Amino acid sequence: MTNPPFDLTACALAEAVRSGELGALETTDAYLARIEAHDGALHAFHSVDADGARKRARELDDARARGEAHGALFGVPIALKDNMCLAGQEASCGSRILAGYRAPYTATFVQRLLDAGAVPLGMTSMDEFAMGSSGENSAHEVSRNPWDPTRTAGGSSSGSAVAVAADLAPIALGSDTGGSVRQPASFCGVYGLKPTYGRVSRYGLIAFGSSLDQVSPFAHDVRDLERVLQVISGHDERDSTSLPIEPFEPERPAELQSLVGLRIGVAKPYFDAGADPRVREVCEARLEVLRSYGAELVEIDLPHTAYAIPTYYVVATAEASSNLGRYDGSLYGARTGGDGSLQSMFAATRDAGFGEEVKRRILLGTYVLSAGYKDAWYNQALKVRTLIRRDFEAAFEAVDLIAGPTSPTPPFALGERAGDAIAMYNSDLCTVPASLAGLPALSVPAGFTADASRLPIGLQLIGPALSEGRLLRVAAALAAAPDAPPTHALDASAGGAA
Amino acid sequence: MTDPKLELLRQTAALARLELNDDEARALSPQFDAILAHFEVLASLDTEGVPPTLGATDLRDVKRPDEPRPSGLSEALLEGAPDRRERYFGVPKTLGGEE
Amino acid sequence: MSARQVSGFRREGNEWISEATGTRWVAVIGLEVHAQLSTRTKLFCACEVTFGGEPNSRTCPLCTGQPGTLPVLNGEALELAVRAALAVGATVATESKFDRKNYFYCDLPKNYQITQYDQPYCSGGGLTLPSGKQVRLNRIHMEEDAGKSVHDQGDATLVDLNRAGIPLIESVTEADLTSAEEAVEYLTALREILIYVGASRADMEKGEMRCDVNISVHPIGEPWRTKVEIKNLNSFANVSGAIEHEIPRQIAGWESGDPAREPVQETRLFDVERGATRTMRKKEGEADYRYFPEPDLPPIDASERFVEELRTRLPELPAARRERYQRELGLSAYDAGVLTAAREVADFFEATARLSKEPKEAANWISNEVLRSLSDDEYAANSIDELPIRPFDLAELIGLLREGTLSTSGARQVVREMLKSGKAAGELVIELGLQQVQDDSQLEAWCDEVLAAKPEIADQVREGKTKAVGALMGAVMQASKGTANPQKVREILLRKIGVEE
């Protein structure tokens, strides 16, 4: 292969492998070699299953030889976040408490990928139990931003974002609870899509905030996002919160002219609160492109945005404090002995197994649910959540989608916020509202900071429930327009070397 | 004299089976307070008459038929135990029952 | 009256009179009963529910609390729960939800139990005890069962999760009960109803029904005092024993005048061997379970249509059936009681009555011969449905009786054979030669024989002792091996003797 497949989209790759133009094994080998060459510095992967990947790839090549090359992602390598269950694979959730834990079953969404012919390469690194916005809360490796390795890749789906940005995998899955896919997508200059809550089954996604978590894809290309969403979405009887709908169907490609009449809401709170002026500059430029193609920019207000961070953290930590109660060393995972009694074993195991941020959030969640405080905190947060949802409902009477920066700042330096929990929480300002409302939200690579640091900036598009098609159509228009930024951090055509 | 805030933190930790010794509690307490202070703005909102959002969908009445489907994983699940005792999960002895 | 003699107290009805002080004490008792719903699978996963089997053999990732798993509600469990609610006259909520109850224990795989806290699926209702006393229910809710832990195994506790996730309904009474006897009556009535509507098999020995008792005592007329919880009683005898021990224990504690002996709010267990309750743990205030709505499960919809449809499919309850049997079929209260004791017996009876059109005959044969055979080892059947005789067969027998082909004693012989062999009535009549003889000449012949053999009895009859003809009849029945028609025999005998009826 003179030109390794790294500049091909996943869709093009699937086509090439199905037709025989590329082999599944040679494709997998190419990506494995690239991981070998680059991941030592980037730490995108927590574990790589080279043997398993090659075995699968060989099976796919055999199938094609038999004339049975079907599957929308046939032969396409994919990276999975370390909180996703694939039978026999370790799923440590970036934590010591699950180090060595092998999933006994396969998640529905992973099975659908396998059925479509995808080749999982390994599990990517993440903030412990998906709690973090920088990847620095991992108990294992910490991913580096491939555009500037002194900076974070965002979080909590850090490794998956890096894997795609550095072409260690053409597509990857992450999980987004309050922005954990959109923000790393923004920081790493790639696309990240959080679907409507209930669009994709959560069965086999290790839970953090049950009413917020969604499996979310990363990609270089809008078509790839559509393809992955199509494969993994649709009703699952194993998830009682999964919507009783068919898998997502991509819309026809967007013509730039078809943006005429599209009303785009520009929410002041997202642009104002702490937004770095470089972020505003890049996002506003992109919005101008949309305006020049006929879209109408409408200033809207989302009056309860200031309450979104506290609401999110109260609800998410409450659910998490309960979801993480099961990690106690009794039935699986790591165990640390205590003084020989059951309850002390629980405490010792959790003390040794959980990192600081996880403990902090479990404490917070336990507190807001505890007797005497529950009404003022948890019950109040549930009501404010309703107000936030109503903000969006009102906004969507006037506009078709809402646009703003994905993150108030460009990627920050490693260590810069690690000790400051509040600063870290505040960086989720733009992303948590859509999570609280269960709405689909897409981070589109918008450009780079104008200064010498050239850091990636993402533009977030939020739509009404089940409007992923509309968001992707707008993203496709932006991708086809001038100044669409590159999404490959390392030189893609250089093959195995950086 | 016990600091009521520290005491509250330790009680909360106990509920969550997270041990906090004196030093840890003292180190954690100011940060915990700062976070709560930051979030206190929630209390200032008037939510009279606003219904809580209990679930993230409008789904209701999701059920499945009463059909047995053995998982075939019982043995594998036992194998994953930190302390397997033949057909049982072994845990340290309990002193005095639940809680 | 209590079967046990407790020193220091005299019992009068439900009052305990202290011999030391003369104070009249009464007990206030509420029961919390957990009953396993008789579904085939667990509440939130498709693992099978059966009694026994290897430990940890009916498990899956969900009921062992593996990461990433999600609950899915068993629709049959909801139906059975609603049936139970309707059977006790509770109001089914159109909307209810599940909540998480968070606490840490080795038999709780997720360290939270999915239960119902502030919006249970039904409320109210109650039962009437045989004495006529009403016991009100506060609520019934659905929840999943925990696993089992086996303690005292050297250095470890062993955990078996077969039971984890089994569907339960927990029913909580108001504190309307006043004695061990009433508690057992309530449990008996509750059990009967649950079995009757098919909601639960409620076999306490298999752990399908468990009971916690909340009990306090106070001098009559005074305010209620501290209540104590006694947990996990697994037989009616233990419920009774625990209450019988606890009441005098609490009274003695109050009367001792020693604050250290006063009953405190705590959980106790019943030590079966010693026949006494003992402290399990002291409650320092209520445990904080941090209940919150289960985010993985949408709310339950029990629309009026759904509930009404279940109501129409509900079998007629025992009390209503008893009343109908007396009113419509003219049965005695006693007979109605016998026939409605078990649902399958009542069903059997109604089918037989319908086919034979002779409800009183049907009642008679079932109550006597058929039910008696169940306690006779010879027939090796535990329930009426296991017997080889079906309503159709019994109806056939009743028909043969009514048309005169069989005499009563002949029918008795036939039914016993039917119960043993399962052969049809008609076939057995011929096989045993029991066909009642109608042929007058044969009857005349037998009568002549008997009259010739016992002329002195004939004389007695002639002298006015008409009753003595019975002895002659008996002799004819014997000679005919029970096949003679008794009425006809009597007529013939009296005619031959020359006496008018």
Tab-separated table of C-alpha atoms in Angstrom, chain C residues 154-304:
chain	number	residue	atom	x	y	z
C	154	GLY	CA	-15.096	-20.271	59.074
C	155	ASP	CA	-13.514	-17.050	57.968
C	156	ALA	CA	-16.067	-16.152	55.333
C	157	THR	CA	-19.706	-15.499	54.639
C	158	LEU	CA	-20.918	-17.305	51.520
C	159	VAL	CA	-23.257	-15.538	49.131
C	160	ASP	CA	-25.794	-17.232	46.831
C	161	LEU	CA	-27.514	-14.934	44.343
C	162	ASN	CA	-30.150	-17.334	42.982
C	163	ARG	CA	-32.747	-15.463	44.970
C	164	ALA	CA	-31.453	-12.001	44.074
C	165	GLY	CA	-33.939	-10.232	41.846
C	166	ILE	CA	-36.951	-12.470	42.485
C	167	PRO	CA	-40.168	-10.378	42.387
C	168	LEU	CA	-41.763	-9.632	45.751
C	169	ILE	CA	-44.761	-7.766	46.945
C	170	GLU	CA	-44.434	-6.258	50.369
C	171	SER	CA	-47.740	-5.636	52.097
C	172	VAL	CA	-47.879	-3.508	55.214
C	173	THR	CA	-50.855	-3.547	57.544
C	174	GLU	CA	-51.949	-0.781	59.806
C	175	ALA	CA	-51.293	-1.556	63.440
C	176	ASP	CA	-54.714	-3.177	63.747
C	177	LEU	CA	-53.750	-6.534	65.219
C	178	THR	CA	-53.723	-7.222	68.909
C	179	SER	CA	-52.538	-10.775	69.463
C	180	ALA	CA	-50.563	-13.704	68.130
C	181	GLU	CA	-53.794	-15.465	67.258
C	182	GLU	CA	-54.982	-12.549	65.177
C	183	ALA	CA	-51.610	-12.328	63.466
C	184	VAL	CA	-51.780	-15.974	62.443
C	185	GLU	CA	-55.385	-15.563	61.299
C	186	TYR	CA	-54.346	-12.617	59.183
C	187	LEU	CA	-51.418	-14.476	57.660
C	188	THR	CA	-53.625	-17.460	56.935
C	189	ALA	CA	-56.238	-15.306	55.242
C	190	LEU	CA	-53.618	-13.401	53.259
C	191	ARG	CA	-51.975	-16.602	52.157
C	192	GLU	CA	-55.289	-18.069	51.060
C	193	ILE	CA	-56.109	-15.029	48.964
C	194	LEU	CA	-52.696	-14.872	47.325
C	195	ILE	CA	-52.882	-18.546	46.382
C	196	TYR	CA	-56.469	-18.212	45.262
C	197	VAL	CA	-55.735	-15.483	42.724
C	198	GLY	CA	-52.540	-17.164	41.619
C	199	ALA	CA	-50.328	-14.259	42.665
C	200	SER	CA	-48.085	-16.244	44.947
C	201	ARG	CA	-47.695	-19.809	46.164
C	202	ALA	CA	-46.864	-18.254	49.553
C	203	ASP	CA	-45.217	-21.394	50.916
C	204	MET	CA	-43.412	-20.156	54.029
C	205	GLU	CA	-41.228	-23.245	54.193
C	206	LYS	CA	-39.834	-22.458	50.777
C	207	GLY	CA	-39.280	-18.862	51.779
C	208	GLU	CA	-42.020	-17.686	49.424
C	209	MET	CA	-43.612	-15.744	52.256
C	210	ARG	CA	-41.778	-14.014	55.096
C	211	CYS	CA	-43.069	-11.850	57.850
C	212	ASP	CA	-41.743	-8.997	59.956
C	213	VAL	CA	-43.679	-7.979	63.038
C	214	ASN	CA	-43.854	-4.465	64.477
C	215	ILE	CA	-45.057	-4.583	68.036
C	216	SER	CA	-45.512	-2.311	71.013
C	217	VAL	CA	-47.499	-2.537	74.213
C	218	HIS	CA	-49.289	0.011	76.375
C	219	PRO	CA	-51.631	0.048	79.355
C	220	ILE	CA	-55.152	0.106	78.056
C	221	GLY	CA	-56.387	3.625	77.445
C	222	GLU	CA	-52.918	5.180	77.410
C	223	PRO	CA	-50.896	6.429	74.430
C	224	TRP	CA	-48.926	3.998	72.305
C	225	ARG	CA	-45.309	3.332	73.263
C	226	THR	CA	-42.032	2.440	71.577
C	227	LYS	CA	-42.353	-0.165	68.875
C	228	VAL	CA	-39.921	-2.961	68.215
C	229	GLU	CA	-39.376	-4.759	64.940
C	230	ILE	CA	-38.949	-8.524	64.783
C	231	LYS	CA	-37.583	-9.622	61.435
C	232	ASN	CA	-37.669	-12.544	59.080
C	233	LEU	CA	-40.113	-14.915	60.705
C	234	ASN	CA	-40.556	-17.818	58.361
C	235	SER	CA	-43.432	-19.850	59.751
C	236	PHE	CA	-46.783	-19.197	61.383
C	237	ALA	CA	-45.513	-20.960	64.489
C	238	ASN	CA	-42.522	-18.617	64.700
C	239	VAL	CA	-44.713	-15.556	64.219
C	240	SER	CA	-46.914	-16.730	67.029
C	241	GLY	CA	-44.006	-17.715	69.241
C	242	ALA	CA	-42.206	-14.439	68.711
C	243	ILE	CA	-45.260	-12.359	69.568
C	244	GLU	CA	-46.103	-14.499	72.585
C	245	HIS	CA	-42.602	-13.964	73.901
C	246	GLU	CA	-42.254	-10.332	72.999
C	247	ILE	CA	-45.441	-9.023	74.593
C	248	PRO	CA	-44.605	-10.112	78.144
C	249	ARG	CA	-40.963	-9.152	77.581
C	250	GLN	CA	-41.939	-5.595	76.737
C	251	ILE	CA	-44.482	-5.357	79.540
C	252	ALA	CA	-41.955	-6.643	82.038
C	253	GLY	CA	-39.469	-4.087	80.741
C	254	TRP	CA	-41.895	-1.206	81.257
C	255	GLU	CA	-43.023	-2.419	84.658
C	256	SER	CA	-39.502	-2.960	85.942
C	257	GLY	CA	-39.076	0.748	86.526
C	258	ASP	CA	-35.491	0.426	85.280
C	259	PRO	CA	-34.803	2.725	82.289
C	260	ALA	CA	-32.165	0.314	80.998
C	261	ARG	CA	-34.800	-2.404	80.635
C	262	GLU	CA	-37.376	-0.300	78.865
C	263	PRO	CA	-38.047	-1.418	75.318
C	264	VAL	CA	-36.089	0.596	72.749
C	265	GLN	CA	-36.681	1.084	69.053
C	266	GLU	CA	-34.669	-1.774	67.623
C	267	THR	CA	-34.692	-4.799	65.376
C	268	ARG	CA	-34.859	-8.220	66.993
C	269	LEU	CA	-34.696	-11.770	65.739
C	270	PHE	CA	-36.584	-14.791	67.014
C	271	ASP	CA	-34.395	-17.557	68.383
C	272	VAL	CA	-36.498	-20.625	67.620
C	273	GLU	CA	-34.649	-22.939	69.953
C	274	ARG	CA	-34.920	-20.712	72.964
C	275	GLY	CA	-38.370	-19.495	72.018
C	276	ALA	CA	-37.294	-15.941	72.692
C	277	THR	CA	-36.513	-12.770	70.754
C	278	ARG	CA	-33.090	-11.178	70.911
C	279	THR	CA	-31.460	-7.993	69.696
C	280	MET	CA	-30.160	-8.004	66.144
C	281	ARG	CA	-28.951	-4.458	66.122
C	282	LYS	CA	-29.892	-1.281	67.846
C	283	LYS	CA	-31.315	1.354	65.540
C	284	GLU	CA	-29.636	4.678	66.044
C	285	GLY	CA	-32.411	6.535	64.380
C	286	GLU	CA	-33.674	5.504	60.963
C	287	ALA	CA	-31.143	4.313	58.409
C	288	ASP	CA	-30.682	6.841	55.582
C	289	TYR	CA	-31.452	4.949	52.393
C	290	ARG	CA	-31.250	8.022	50.165
C	291	TYR	CA	-34.271	6.939	48.126
C	292	PHE	CA	-34.474	8.475	44.674
C	293	PRO	CA	-36.444	7.609	41.512
C	294	GLU	CA	-34.888	4.780	39.507
C	295	PRO	CA	-33.533	6.502	36.372
C	296	ASP	CA	-33.217	3.237	34.430
C	297	LEU	CA	-36.961	2.480	34.540
C	298	PRO	CA	-39.814	4.552	33.089
C	299	PRO	CA	-42.949	4.974	35.238
C	300	ILE	CA	-45.485	2.156	35.371
C	301	ASP	CA	-48.777	2.719	33.677
C	302	ALA	CA	-51.698	0.828	35.142
C	303	SER	CA	-54.544	2.299	33.163
C	304	GLU	CA	-58.115	1.778	34.273
